[in-house]
């Protein structure tokens, strides 16, 4: 698979990374009940197919996703790069909360290293921003972890340009992890140009918009979602907006089909069309899912396809 250099680091990432939110289990912290054996097979299949990095987070399944990633990596002779996160935790009642405290960030890293079974984390990311003071404290702790050799590079997820500008004065930013898809393009205007100017890598999450851009989702499917499924409260999956989005997917199908690809592969390839995007994070719960989507990694859209897609999106 194609690789791209991550910002100002020496890391070369495959243009598709495996996201592991879905293997955390339970709808509160993942994507519903999940078989760990399936998860491990999926992770191993992803690496066998050319994916060289895995993205996870402690909050995915309250540590469970990291543990499963660790179990999978232990079985591999060729180890993938590991990206995980900090600052989003849970209490004894499994209730989520944010913590930007210096000592907590240090302790979180130790916990992640233990769960993952690795000696160093390749990319450690602040999961989401807080106040300026909280971001400063988090970033200072993460910079210390780099100095201590426990993490190689640090990045931010869901940060704005102003927030990135501020923490960059403390320590270089390796990457930004924002949402980006055909249905969510706000990063194109300010964030992507900023990252390009400042040599910050961009690893985009949700390129298939939580499954909406796979070509397999329907209004009928929406009615079958369990009560805890977070998509029930997502505007993109409800009412007139859902109808509009499904019509858009139908319009995209001929482009995918004439290229011998699926709509899911088209959505990923479209995300990767921009040079500012280092890689796209793609989730999967089963081996066959990642074996399909990974094929988008070497698909470069033609100018004609891109122009036609833009017409549809407008």
PDB file of N, CA and C in Angstrom, residues 228-264:
ATOM      1  N   UNK A 228     -29.268   2.101  21.925  1.00  0.00           N
ATOM      2  CA  UNK A 228     -28.021   2.722  22.382  1.00  0.00           C
ATOM      3  C   UNK A 228     -27.112   3.182  21.246  1.00  0.00           C
ATOM      4  N   UNK A 229     -27.441   2.819  20.015  1.00  0.00           N
ATOM      5  CA  UNK A 229     -26.591   3.183  18.872  1.00  0.00           C
ATOM      6  C   UNK A 229     -26.548   4.710  18.736  1.00  0.00           C
ATOM      7  N   UNK A 230     -25.324   5.278  18.817  1.00  0.00           N
ATOM      8  CA  UNK A 230     -25.172   6.736  18.809  1.00  0.00           C
ATOM      9  C   UNK A 230     -25.611   7.374  17.499  1.00  0.00           C
ATOM     10  N   UNK A 231     -25.734   6.573  16.443  1.00  0.00           N
ATOM     11  CA  UNK A 231     -26.200   7.121  15.173  1.00  0.00           C
ATOM     12  C   UNK A 231     -27.668   7.555  15.231  1.00  0.00           C
ATOM     13  N   UNK A 232     -28.409   7.046  16.196  1.00  0.00           N
ATOM     14  CA  UNK A 232     -29.814   7.444  16.343  1.00  0.00           C
ATOM     15  C   UNK A 232     -29.949   8.934  16.649  1.00  0.00           C
ATOM     16  N   UNK A 233     -28.915   9.500  17.275  1.00  0.00           N
ATOM     17  CA  UNK A 233     -28.945  10.917  17.637  1.00  0.00           C
ATOM     18  C   UNK A 233     -28.110  11.786  16.708  1.00  0.00           C
ATOM     19  N   UNK A 234     -27.630  11.194  15.621  1.00  0.00           N
ATOM     20  CA  UNK A 234     -26.809  11.916  14.655  1.00  0.00           C
ATOM     21  C   UNK A 234     -27.721  12.493  13.569  1.00  0.00           C
ATOM     22  N   UNK A 235     -27.705  13.812  13.359  1.00  0.00           N
ATOM     23  CA  UNK A 235     -28.571  14.427  12.345  1.00  0.00           C
ATOM     24  C   UNK A 235     -28.431  13.809  10.959  1.00  0.00           C
ATOM     25  N   UNK A 236     -27.222  13.347  10.621  1.00  0.00           N
ATOM     26  CA  UNK A 236     -27.006  12.751   9.303  1.00  0.00           C
ATOM     27  C   UNK A 236     -27.816  11.480   9.079  1.00  0.00           C
ATOM     28  N   UNK A 237     -28.277  10.873  10.164  1.00  0.00           N
ATOM     29  CA  UNK A 237     -28.996   9.604  10.078  1.00  0.00           C
ATOM     30  C   UNK A 237     -30.493   9.752  10.344  1.00  0.00           C
ATOM     31  N   UNK A 238     -30.988  10.978  10.299  1.00  0.00           N
ATOM     32  CA  UNK A 238     -32.388  11.203  10.636  1.00  0.00           C
ATOM     33  C   UNK A 238     -33.088  12.135   9.645  1.00  0.00           C
ATOM     34  N   UNK A 239     -34.394  11.910   9.492  1.00  0.00           N
ATOM     35  CA  UNK A 239     -35.253  12.821   8.749  1.00  0.00           C
ATOM     36  C   UNK A 239     -34.839  13.081   7.313  1.00  0.00           C
ATOM     37  N   UNK A 240     -35.046  14.326   6.906  1.00  0.00           N
ATOM     38  CA  UNK A 240     -34.771  14.726   5.528  1.00  0.00           C
ATOM     39  C   UNK A 240     -33.287  14.650   5.184  1.00  0.00           C
ATOM     40  N   UNK A 241     -32.430  14.884   6.193  1.00  0.00           N
ATOM     41  CA  UNK A 241     -30.991  14.825   5.931  1.00  0.00           C
ATOM     42  C   UNK A 241     -30.567  13.406   5.587  1.00  0.00           C
ATOM     43  N   UNK A 242     -31.162  12.420   6.243  1.00  0.00           N
ATOM     44  CA  UNK A 242     -30.857  11.029   5.905  1.00  0.00           C
ATOM     45  C   UNK A 242     -31.275  10.735   4.467  1.00  0.00           C
ATOM     46  N   UNK A 243     -32.462  11.187   4.068  1.00  0.00           N
ATOM     47  CA  UNK A 243     -32.931  10.978   2.695  1.00  0.00           C
ATOM     48  C   UNK A 243     -31.965  11.606   1.691  1.00  0.00           C
ATOM     49  N   UNK A 244     -31.523  12.822   2.003  1.00  0.00           N
ATOM     50  CA  UNK A 244     -30.587  13.525   1.126  1.00  0.00           C
ATOM     51  C   UNK A 244     -29.264  12.767   1.021  1.00  0.00           C
ATOM     52  N   UNK A 245     -28.776  12.274   2.154  1.00  0.00           N
ATOM     53  CA  UNK A 245     -27.500  11.559   2.169  1.00  0.00           C
ATOM     54  C   UNK A 245     -27.585  10.236   1.414  1.00  0.00           C
ATOM     55  N   UNK A 246     -28.695   9.533   1.562  1.00  0.00           N
ATOM     56  CA  UNK A 246     -28.861   8.265   0.850  1.00  0.00           C
ATOM     57  C   UNK A 246     -28.978   8.490  -0.657  1.00  0.00           C
ATOM     58  N   UNK A 247     -29.603   9.596  -1.042  1.00  0.00           N
ATOM     59  CA  UNK A 247     -29.686   9.942  -2.470  1.00  0.00           C
ATOM     60  C   UNK A 247     -28.299  10.249  -3.021  1.00  0.00           C
ATOM     61  N   UNK A 248     -27.483  10.906  -2.211  1.00  0.00           N
ATOM     62  CA  UNK A 248     -26.105  11.207  -2.610  1.00  0.00           C
ATOM     63  C   UNK A 248     -25.324   9.910  -2.830  1.00  0.00           C
ATOM     64  N   UNK A 249     -25.488   8.965  -1.910  1.00  0.00           N
ATOM     65  CA  UNK A 249     -24.804   7.679  -2.040  1.00  0.00           C
ATOM     66  C   UNK A 249     -25.240   6.970  -3.320  1.00  0.00           C
ATOM     67  N   UNK A 250     -26.525   7.009  -3.620  1.00  0.00           N
ATOM     68  CA  UNK A 250     -27.025   6.391  -4.854  1.00  0.00           C
ATOM     69  C   UNK A 250     -26.386   7.033  -6.089  1.00  0.00           C
ATOM     70  N   UNK A 251     -26.172   8.342  -6.030  1.00  0.00           N
ATOM     71  CA  UNK A 251     -25.554   9.052  -7.156  1.00  0.00           C
ATOM     72  C   UNK A 251     -24.083   8.687  -7.311  1.00  0.00           C
ATOM     73  N   UNK A 252     -23.447   8.295  -6.212  1.00  0.00           N
ATOM     74  CA  UNK A 252     -22.031   7.926  -6.248  1.00  0.00           C
ATOM     75  C   UNK A 252     -21.802   6.506  -6.767  1.00  0.00           C
ATOM     76  N   UNK A 253     -22.807   5.660  -6.659  1.00  0.00           N
ATOM     77  CA  UNK A 253     -22.637   4.246  -7.010  1.00  0.00           C
ATOM     78  C   UNK A 253     -22.142   4.016  -8.436  1.00  0.00           C
ATOM     79  N   UNK A 254     -22.664   4.733  -9.448  1.00  0.00           N
ATOM     80  CA  UNK A 254     -22.161   4.502 -10.812  1.00  0.00           C
ATOM     81  C   UNK A 254     -20.666   4.796 -10.962  1.00  0.00           C
ATOM     82  N   UNK A 255     -20.171   5.793 -10.230  1.00  0.00           N
ATOM     83  CA  UNK A 255     -18.733   6.115 -10.303  1.00  0.00           C
ATOM     84  C   UNK A 255     -17.918   4.972  -9.734  1.00  0.00           C
ATOM     85  N   UNK A 256     -18.362   4.454  -8.591  1.00  0.00           N
ATOM     86  CA  UNK A 256     -17.661   3.329  -7.975  1.00  0.00           C
ATOM     87  C   UNK A 256     -17.711   2.103  -8.881  1.00  0.00           C
ATOM     88  N   UNK A 257     -18.892   1.822  -9.418  1.00  0.00           N
ATOM     89  CA  UNK A 257     -19.083   0.609 -10.221  1.00  0.00           C
ATOM     90  C   UNK A 257     -18.262   0.611 -11.502  1.00  0.00           C
ATOM     91  N   UNK A 258     -18.170   1.752 -12.170  1.00  0.00           N
ATOM     92  CA  UNK A 258     -17.398   1.771 -13.427  1.00  0.00           C
ATOM     93  C   UNK A 258     -15.895   1.626 -13.174  1.00  0.00           C
ATOM     94  N   UNK A 259     -15.488   1.859 -11.923  1.00  0.00           N
ATOM     95  CA  UNK A 259     -14.090   1.645 -11.544  1.00  0.00           C
ATOM     96  C   UNK A 259     -13.869   0.280 -10.901  1.00  0.00           C
ATOM     97  N   UNK A 260     -14.940  -0.517 -10.829  1.00  0.00           N
ATOM     98  CA  UNK A 260     -14.830  -1.833 -10.220  1.00  0.00           C
ATOM     99  C   UNK A 260     -14.627  -1.771  -8.718  1.00  0.00           C
ATOM    100  N   UNK A 261     -15.152  -0.723  -8.089  1.00  0.00           N
ATOM    101  CA  UNK A 261     -14.979  -0.518  -6.649  1.00  0.00           C
ATOM    102  C   UNK A 261     -16.331  -0.357  -5.958  1.00  0.00           C
ATOM    103  N   UNK A 262     -16.294  -0.309  -4.635  1.00  0.00           N
ATOM    104  CA  UNK A 262     -17.500  -0.083  -3.847  1.00  0.00           C
ATOM    105  C   UNK A 262     -17.593   1.390  -3.459  1.00  0.00           C
ATOM    106  N   UNK A 263     -18.763   1.795  -2.980  1.00  0.00           N
ATOM    107  CA  UNK A 263     -18.925   3.175  -2.522  1.00  0.00           C
ATOM    108  C   UNK A 263     -18.019   3.443  -1.322  1.00  0.00           C
ATOM    109  N   UNK A 264     -17.850   2.454  -0.457  1.00  0.00           N
ATOM    110  CA  UNK A 264     -16.955   2.613   0.695  1.00  0.00           C
ATOM    111  C   UNK A 264     -15.536   2.924   0.233  1.00  0.00           C
TER     112      UNK A 264
END
